[in-house]
PDB file of C-alpha atoms and ligand atoms in Angstrom:
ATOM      1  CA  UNK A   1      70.379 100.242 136.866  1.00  0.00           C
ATOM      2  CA  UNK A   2      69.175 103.155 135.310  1.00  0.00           C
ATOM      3  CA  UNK A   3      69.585 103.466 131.492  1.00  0.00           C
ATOM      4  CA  UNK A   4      71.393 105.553 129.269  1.00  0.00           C
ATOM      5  CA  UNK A   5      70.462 107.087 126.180  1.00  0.00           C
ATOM      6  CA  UNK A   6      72.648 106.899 123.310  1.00  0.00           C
ATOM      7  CA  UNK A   7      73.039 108.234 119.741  1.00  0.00           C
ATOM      8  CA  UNK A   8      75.227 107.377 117.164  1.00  0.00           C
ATOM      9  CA  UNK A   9      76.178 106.387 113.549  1.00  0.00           C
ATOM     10  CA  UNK A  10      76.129 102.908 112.160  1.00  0.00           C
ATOM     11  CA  UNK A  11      76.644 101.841 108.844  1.00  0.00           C
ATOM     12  CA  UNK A  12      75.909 105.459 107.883  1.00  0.00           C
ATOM     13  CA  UNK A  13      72.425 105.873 109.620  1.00  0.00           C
ATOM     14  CA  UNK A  14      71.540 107.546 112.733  1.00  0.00           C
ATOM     15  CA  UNK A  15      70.540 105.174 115.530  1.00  0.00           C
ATOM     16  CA  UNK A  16      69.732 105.715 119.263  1.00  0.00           C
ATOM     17  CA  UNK A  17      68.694 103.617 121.911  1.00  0.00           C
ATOM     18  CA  UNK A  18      68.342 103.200 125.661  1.00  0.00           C
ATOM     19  CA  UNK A  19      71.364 101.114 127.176  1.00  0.00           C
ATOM     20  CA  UNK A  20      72.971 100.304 130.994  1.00  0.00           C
ATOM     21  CA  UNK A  21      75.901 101.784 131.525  1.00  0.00           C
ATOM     22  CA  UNK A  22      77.870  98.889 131.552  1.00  0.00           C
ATOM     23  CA  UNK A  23      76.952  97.175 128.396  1.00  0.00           C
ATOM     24  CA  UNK A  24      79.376  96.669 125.426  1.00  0.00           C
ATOM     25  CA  UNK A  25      79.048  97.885 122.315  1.00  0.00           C
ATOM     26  CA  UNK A  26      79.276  94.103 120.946  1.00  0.00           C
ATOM     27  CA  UNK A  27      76.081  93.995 122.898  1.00  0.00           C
ATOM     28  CA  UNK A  28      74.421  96.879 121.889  1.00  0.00           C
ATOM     29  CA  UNK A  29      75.037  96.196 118.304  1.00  0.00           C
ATOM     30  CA  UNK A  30      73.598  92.451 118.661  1.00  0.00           C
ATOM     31  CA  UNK A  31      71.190  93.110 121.084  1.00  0.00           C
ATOM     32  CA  UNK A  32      69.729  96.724 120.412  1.00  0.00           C
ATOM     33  CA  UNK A  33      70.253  97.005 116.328  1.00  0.00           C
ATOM     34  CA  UNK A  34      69.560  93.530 115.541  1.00  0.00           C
ATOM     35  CA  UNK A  35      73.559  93.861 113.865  1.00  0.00           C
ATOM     36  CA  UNK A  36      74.575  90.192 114.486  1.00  0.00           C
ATOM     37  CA  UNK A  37      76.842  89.964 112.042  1.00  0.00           C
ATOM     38  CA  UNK A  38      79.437  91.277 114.612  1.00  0.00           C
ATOM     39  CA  UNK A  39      80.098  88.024 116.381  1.00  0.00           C
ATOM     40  CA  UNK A  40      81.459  87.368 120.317  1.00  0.00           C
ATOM     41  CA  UNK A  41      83.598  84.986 121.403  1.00  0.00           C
ATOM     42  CA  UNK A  42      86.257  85.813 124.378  1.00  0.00           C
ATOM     43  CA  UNK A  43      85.222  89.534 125.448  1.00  0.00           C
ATOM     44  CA  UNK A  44      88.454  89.799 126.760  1.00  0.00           C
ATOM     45  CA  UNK A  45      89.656  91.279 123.495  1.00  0.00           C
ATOM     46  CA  UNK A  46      92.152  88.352 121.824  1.00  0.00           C
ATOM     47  CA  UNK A  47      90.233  86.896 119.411  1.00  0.00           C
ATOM     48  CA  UNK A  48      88.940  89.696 117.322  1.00  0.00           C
ATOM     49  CA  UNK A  49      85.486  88.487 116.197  1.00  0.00           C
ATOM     50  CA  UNK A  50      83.948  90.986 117.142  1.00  0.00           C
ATOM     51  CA  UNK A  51      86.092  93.775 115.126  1.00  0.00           C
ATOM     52  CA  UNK A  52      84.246  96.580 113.827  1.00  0.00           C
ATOM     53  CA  UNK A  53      85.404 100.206 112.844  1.00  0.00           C
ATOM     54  CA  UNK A  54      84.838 103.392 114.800  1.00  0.00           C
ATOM     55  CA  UNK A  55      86.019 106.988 113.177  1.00  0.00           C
ATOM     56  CA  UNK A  56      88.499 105.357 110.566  1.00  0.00           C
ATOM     57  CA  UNK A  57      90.131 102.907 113.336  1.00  0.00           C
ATOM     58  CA  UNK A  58      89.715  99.151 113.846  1.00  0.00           C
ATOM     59  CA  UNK A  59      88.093  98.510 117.426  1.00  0.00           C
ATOM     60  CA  UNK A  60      87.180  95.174 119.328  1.00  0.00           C
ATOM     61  CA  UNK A  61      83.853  96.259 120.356  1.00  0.00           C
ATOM     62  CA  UNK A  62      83.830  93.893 123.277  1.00  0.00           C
ATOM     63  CA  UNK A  63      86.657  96.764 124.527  1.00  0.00           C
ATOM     64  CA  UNK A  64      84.314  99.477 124.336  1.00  0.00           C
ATOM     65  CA  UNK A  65      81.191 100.436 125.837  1.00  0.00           C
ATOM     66  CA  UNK A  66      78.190 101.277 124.310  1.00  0.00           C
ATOM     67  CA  UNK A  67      78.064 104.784 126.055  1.00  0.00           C
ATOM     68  CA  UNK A  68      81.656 105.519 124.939  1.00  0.00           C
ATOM     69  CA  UNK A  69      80.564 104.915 121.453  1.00  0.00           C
ATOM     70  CA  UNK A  70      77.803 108.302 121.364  1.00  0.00           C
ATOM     71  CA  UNK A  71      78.788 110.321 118.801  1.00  0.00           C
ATOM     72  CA  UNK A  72      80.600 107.988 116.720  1.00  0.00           C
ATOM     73  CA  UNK A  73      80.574 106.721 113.301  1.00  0.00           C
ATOM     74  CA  UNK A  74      80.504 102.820 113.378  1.00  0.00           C
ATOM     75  CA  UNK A  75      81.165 100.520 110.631  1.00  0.00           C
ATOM     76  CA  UNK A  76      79.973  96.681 111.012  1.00  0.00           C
ATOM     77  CA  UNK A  77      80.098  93.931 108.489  1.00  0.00           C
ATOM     78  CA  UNK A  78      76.435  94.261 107.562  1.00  0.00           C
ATOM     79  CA  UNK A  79      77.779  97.832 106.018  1.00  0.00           C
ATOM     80  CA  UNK A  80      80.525  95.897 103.453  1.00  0.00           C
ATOM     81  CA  UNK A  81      78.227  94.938 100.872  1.00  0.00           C
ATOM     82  CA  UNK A  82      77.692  97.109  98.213  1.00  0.00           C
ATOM     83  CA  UNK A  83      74.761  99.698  97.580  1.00  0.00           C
ATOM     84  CA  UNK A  84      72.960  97.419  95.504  1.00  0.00           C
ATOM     85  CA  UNK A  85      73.640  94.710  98.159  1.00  0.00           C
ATOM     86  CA  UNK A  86      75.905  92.619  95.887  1.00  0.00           C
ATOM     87  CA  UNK A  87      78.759  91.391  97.852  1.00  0.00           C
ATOM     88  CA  UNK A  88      81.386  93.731  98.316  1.00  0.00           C
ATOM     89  CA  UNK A  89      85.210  93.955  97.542  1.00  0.00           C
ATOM     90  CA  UNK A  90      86.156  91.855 100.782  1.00  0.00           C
ATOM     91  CA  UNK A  91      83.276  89.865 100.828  1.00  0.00           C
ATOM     92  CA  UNK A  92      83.939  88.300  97.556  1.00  0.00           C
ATOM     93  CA  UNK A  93      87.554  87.732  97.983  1.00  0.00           C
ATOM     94  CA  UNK A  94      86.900  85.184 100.994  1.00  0.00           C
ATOM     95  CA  UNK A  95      84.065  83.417  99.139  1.00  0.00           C
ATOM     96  CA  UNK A  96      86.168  83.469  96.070  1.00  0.00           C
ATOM     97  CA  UNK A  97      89.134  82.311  97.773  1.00  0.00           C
ATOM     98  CA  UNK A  98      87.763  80.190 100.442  1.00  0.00           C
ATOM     99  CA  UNK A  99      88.770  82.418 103.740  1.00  0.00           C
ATOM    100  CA  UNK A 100      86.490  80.730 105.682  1.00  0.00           C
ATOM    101  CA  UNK A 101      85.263  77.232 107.275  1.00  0.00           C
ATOM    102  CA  UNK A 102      82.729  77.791 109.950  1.00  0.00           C
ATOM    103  CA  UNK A 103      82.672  81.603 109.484  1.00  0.00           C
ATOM    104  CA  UNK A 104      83.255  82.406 112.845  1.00  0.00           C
ATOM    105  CA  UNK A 105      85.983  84.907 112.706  1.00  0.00           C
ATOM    106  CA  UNK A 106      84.713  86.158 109.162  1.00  0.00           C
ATOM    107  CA  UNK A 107      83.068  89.078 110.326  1.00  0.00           C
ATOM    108  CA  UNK A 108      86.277  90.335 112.195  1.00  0.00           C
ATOM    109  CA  UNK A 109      88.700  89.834 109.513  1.00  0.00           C
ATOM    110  CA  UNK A 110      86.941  91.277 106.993  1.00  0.00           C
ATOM    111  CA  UNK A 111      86.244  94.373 109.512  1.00  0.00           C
ATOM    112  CA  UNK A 112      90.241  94.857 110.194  1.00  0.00           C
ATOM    113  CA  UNK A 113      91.324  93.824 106.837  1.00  0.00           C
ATOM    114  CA  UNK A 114      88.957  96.441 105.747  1.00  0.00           C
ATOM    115  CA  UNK A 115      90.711  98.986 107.739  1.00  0.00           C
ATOM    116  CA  UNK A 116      94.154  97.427 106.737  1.00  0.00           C
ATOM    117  CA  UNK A 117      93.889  97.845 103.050  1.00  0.00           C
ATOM    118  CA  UNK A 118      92.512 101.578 103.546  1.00  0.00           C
ATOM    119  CA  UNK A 119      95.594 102.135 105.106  1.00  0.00           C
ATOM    120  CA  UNK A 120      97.481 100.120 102.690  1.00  0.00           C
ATOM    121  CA  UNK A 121      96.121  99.193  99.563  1.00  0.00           C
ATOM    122  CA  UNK A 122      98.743  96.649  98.370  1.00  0.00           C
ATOM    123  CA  UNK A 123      99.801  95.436 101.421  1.00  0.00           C
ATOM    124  CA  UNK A 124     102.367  92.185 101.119  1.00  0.00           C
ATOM    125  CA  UNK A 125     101.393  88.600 102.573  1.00  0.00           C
ATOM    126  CA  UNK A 126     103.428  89.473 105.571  1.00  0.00           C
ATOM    127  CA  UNK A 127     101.576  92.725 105.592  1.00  0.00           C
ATOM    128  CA  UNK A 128      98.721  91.008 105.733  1.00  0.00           C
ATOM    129  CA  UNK A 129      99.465  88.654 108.469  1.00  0.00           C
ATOM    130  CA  UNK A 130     100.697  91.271 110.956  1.00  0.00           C
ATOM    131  CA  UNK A 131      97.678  93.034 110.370  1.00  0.00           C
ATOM    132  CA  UNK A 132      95.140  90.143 111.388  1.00  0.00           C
ATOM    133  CA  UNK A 133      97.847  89.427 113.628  1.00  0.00           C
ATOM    134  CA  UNK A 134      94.768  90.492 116.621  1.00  0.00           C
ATOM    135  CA  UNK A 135      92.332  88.342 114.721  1.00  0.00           C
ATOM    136  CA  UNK A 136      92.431  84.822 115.349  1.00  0.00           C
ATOM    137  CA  UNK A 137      91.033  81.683 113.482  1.00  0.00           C
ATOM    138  CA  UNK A 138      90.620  78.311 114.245  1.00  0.00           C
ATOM    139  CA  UNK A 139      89.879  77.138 111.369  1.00  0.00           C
ATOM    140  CA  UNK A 140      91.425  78.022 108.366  1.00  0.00           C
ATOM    141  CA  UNK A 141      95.459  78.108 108.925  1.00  0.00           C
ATOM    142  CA  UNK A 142      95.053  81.633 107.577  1.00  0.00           C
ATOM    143  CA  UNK A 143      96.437  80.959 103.860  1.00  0.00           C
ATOM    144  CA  UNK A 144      93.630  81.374 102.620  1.00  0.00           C
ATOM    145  CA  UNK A 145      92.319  84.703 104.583  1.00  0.00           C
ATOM    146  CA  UNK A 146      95.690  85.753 103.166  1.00  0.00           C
ATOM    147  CA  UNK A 147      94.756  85.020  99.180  1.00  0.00           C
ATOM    148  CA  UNK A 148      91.248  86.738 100.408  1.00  0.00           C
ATOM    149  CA  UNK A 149      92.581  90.323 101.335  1.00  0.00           C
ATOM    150  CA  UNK A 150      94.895  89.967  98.635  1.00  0.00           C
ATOM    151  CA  UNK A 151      92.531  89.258  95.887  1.00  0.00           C
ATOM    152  CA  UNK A 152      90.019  92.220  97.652  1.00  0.00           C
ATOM    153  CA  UNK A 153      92.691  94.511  97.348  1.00  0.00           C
ATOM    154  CA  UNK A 154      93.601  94.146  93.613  1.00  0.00           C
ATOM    155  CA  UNK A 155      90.015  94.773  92.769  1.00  0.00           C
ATOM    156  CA  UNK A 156      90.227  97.348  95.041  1.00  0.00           C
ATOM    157  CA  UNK A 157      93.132  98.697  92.868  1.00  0.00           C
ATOM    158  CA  UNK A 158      91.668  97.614  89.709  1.00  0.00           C
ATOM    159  CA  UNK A 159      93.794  95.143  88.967  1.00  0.00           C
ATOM    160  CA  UNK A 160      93.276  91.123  88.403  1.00  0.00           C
ATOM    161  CA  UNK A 161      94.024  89.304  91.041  1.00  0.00           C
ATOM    162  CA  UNK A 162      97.144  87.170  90.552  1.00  0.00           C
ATOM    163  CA  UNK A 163      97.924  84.137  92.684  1.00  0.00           C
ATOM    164  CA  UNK A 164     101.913  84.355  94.107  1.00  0.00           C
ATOM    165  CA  UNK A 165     103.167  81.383  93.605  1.00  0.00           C
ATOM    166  CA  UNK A 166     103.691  79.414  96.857  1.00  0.00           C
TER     167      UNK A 166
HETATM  168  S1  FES B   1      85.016  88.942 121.595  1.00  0.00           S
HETATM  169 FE1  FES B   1      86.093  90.796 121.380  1.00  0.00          FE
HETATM  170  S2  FES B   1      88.144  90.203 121.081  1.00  0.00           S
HETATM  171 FE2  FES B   1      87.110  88.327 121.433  1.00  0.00          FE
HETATM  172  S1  FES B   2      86.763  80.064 109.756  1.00  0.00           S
HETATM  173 FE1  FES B   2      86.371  79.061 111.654  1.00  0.00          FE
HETATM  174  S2  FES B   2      87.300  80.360 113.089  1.00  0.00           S
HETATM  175 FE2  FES B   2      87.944  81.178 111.209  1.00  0.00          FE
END
């Protein structure tokens, strides 16, 4: 099949490449850019690993295709840490909270909780869990993703994070 050239933004650099038609911008990230960090797992878009964000929206990039992404701005989890590559706001918050087990879904919920707390920066625990409700987990019974965004988004805010009382 005859390829496709396209050109677009990732983590805030310019990036092109030569891609079929058909192939999904999960793909194209992995496969092309070297950007594993944005994981696959049902490509039928209901687990949410592979969650990454496109123009200031949360997208499942294994609902997309690469072609339909030209033009775009795309933000993937190698693009959270900060400039001096220390870990960043989100990334923190799950290590210091222990959002994770085998890491799997990591990628994707720090992706759309990214999104969710630019959208609302002091989002409740219920909040929270409606807004990962497209990001699933096998792992971790989701507590403690919950603590995670929470304690990313008071040091987002500036604030200490403070543990509600369960
Ligand atoms: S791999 Fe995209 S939603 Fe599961
Ligand atoms: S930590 Fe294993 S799937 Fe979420």
């Amino acid at each position: 099949m005859a390829k496709v050239h396209v050109k677009l933004k990732v983590n805030g650099q310019a990036v092109e490449g030569l891609c079929e038609p058909r192939m999904l911008l999960v793909h194209f990230l992995r496969e092309n850019l070297a950007l594993t960090g944005t994981h696959i797992g049902c490509e039928t878009s209901h687990c949410g690993v592979c969650t990454v964000d496109i123009d200031g929206k949360s997208v499942k990039s294994c609902t997309m295709l690469a072609v339909q992404a030209e033009g775009a701005s795309v933000t993937t989890v190698e693009g959270m840490a900060n400039a001096d590559g220390t870990l960043g706001a989100l990334q923190e918050g799950f290590r210091q909270m222990h959002g994770l087990q085998c890491g799997y879904c990591t990628p994707g919920m720090i992706m759309r909780a990214h999104r969710l707390l630019k959208e609302n920066p002091n989002p409740t625990d219920d909040e929270i869990r409606m807004g990962i409700a497209g990001n699933l987990c096998r792992c971790t019974g989701y507590q403690n993703i919950v603590k995670s965004i929470q304690h990313a988004a008071a040091k987002l805010r500036g604030e200490e994070y403070r543990e509600a009382a369960e």
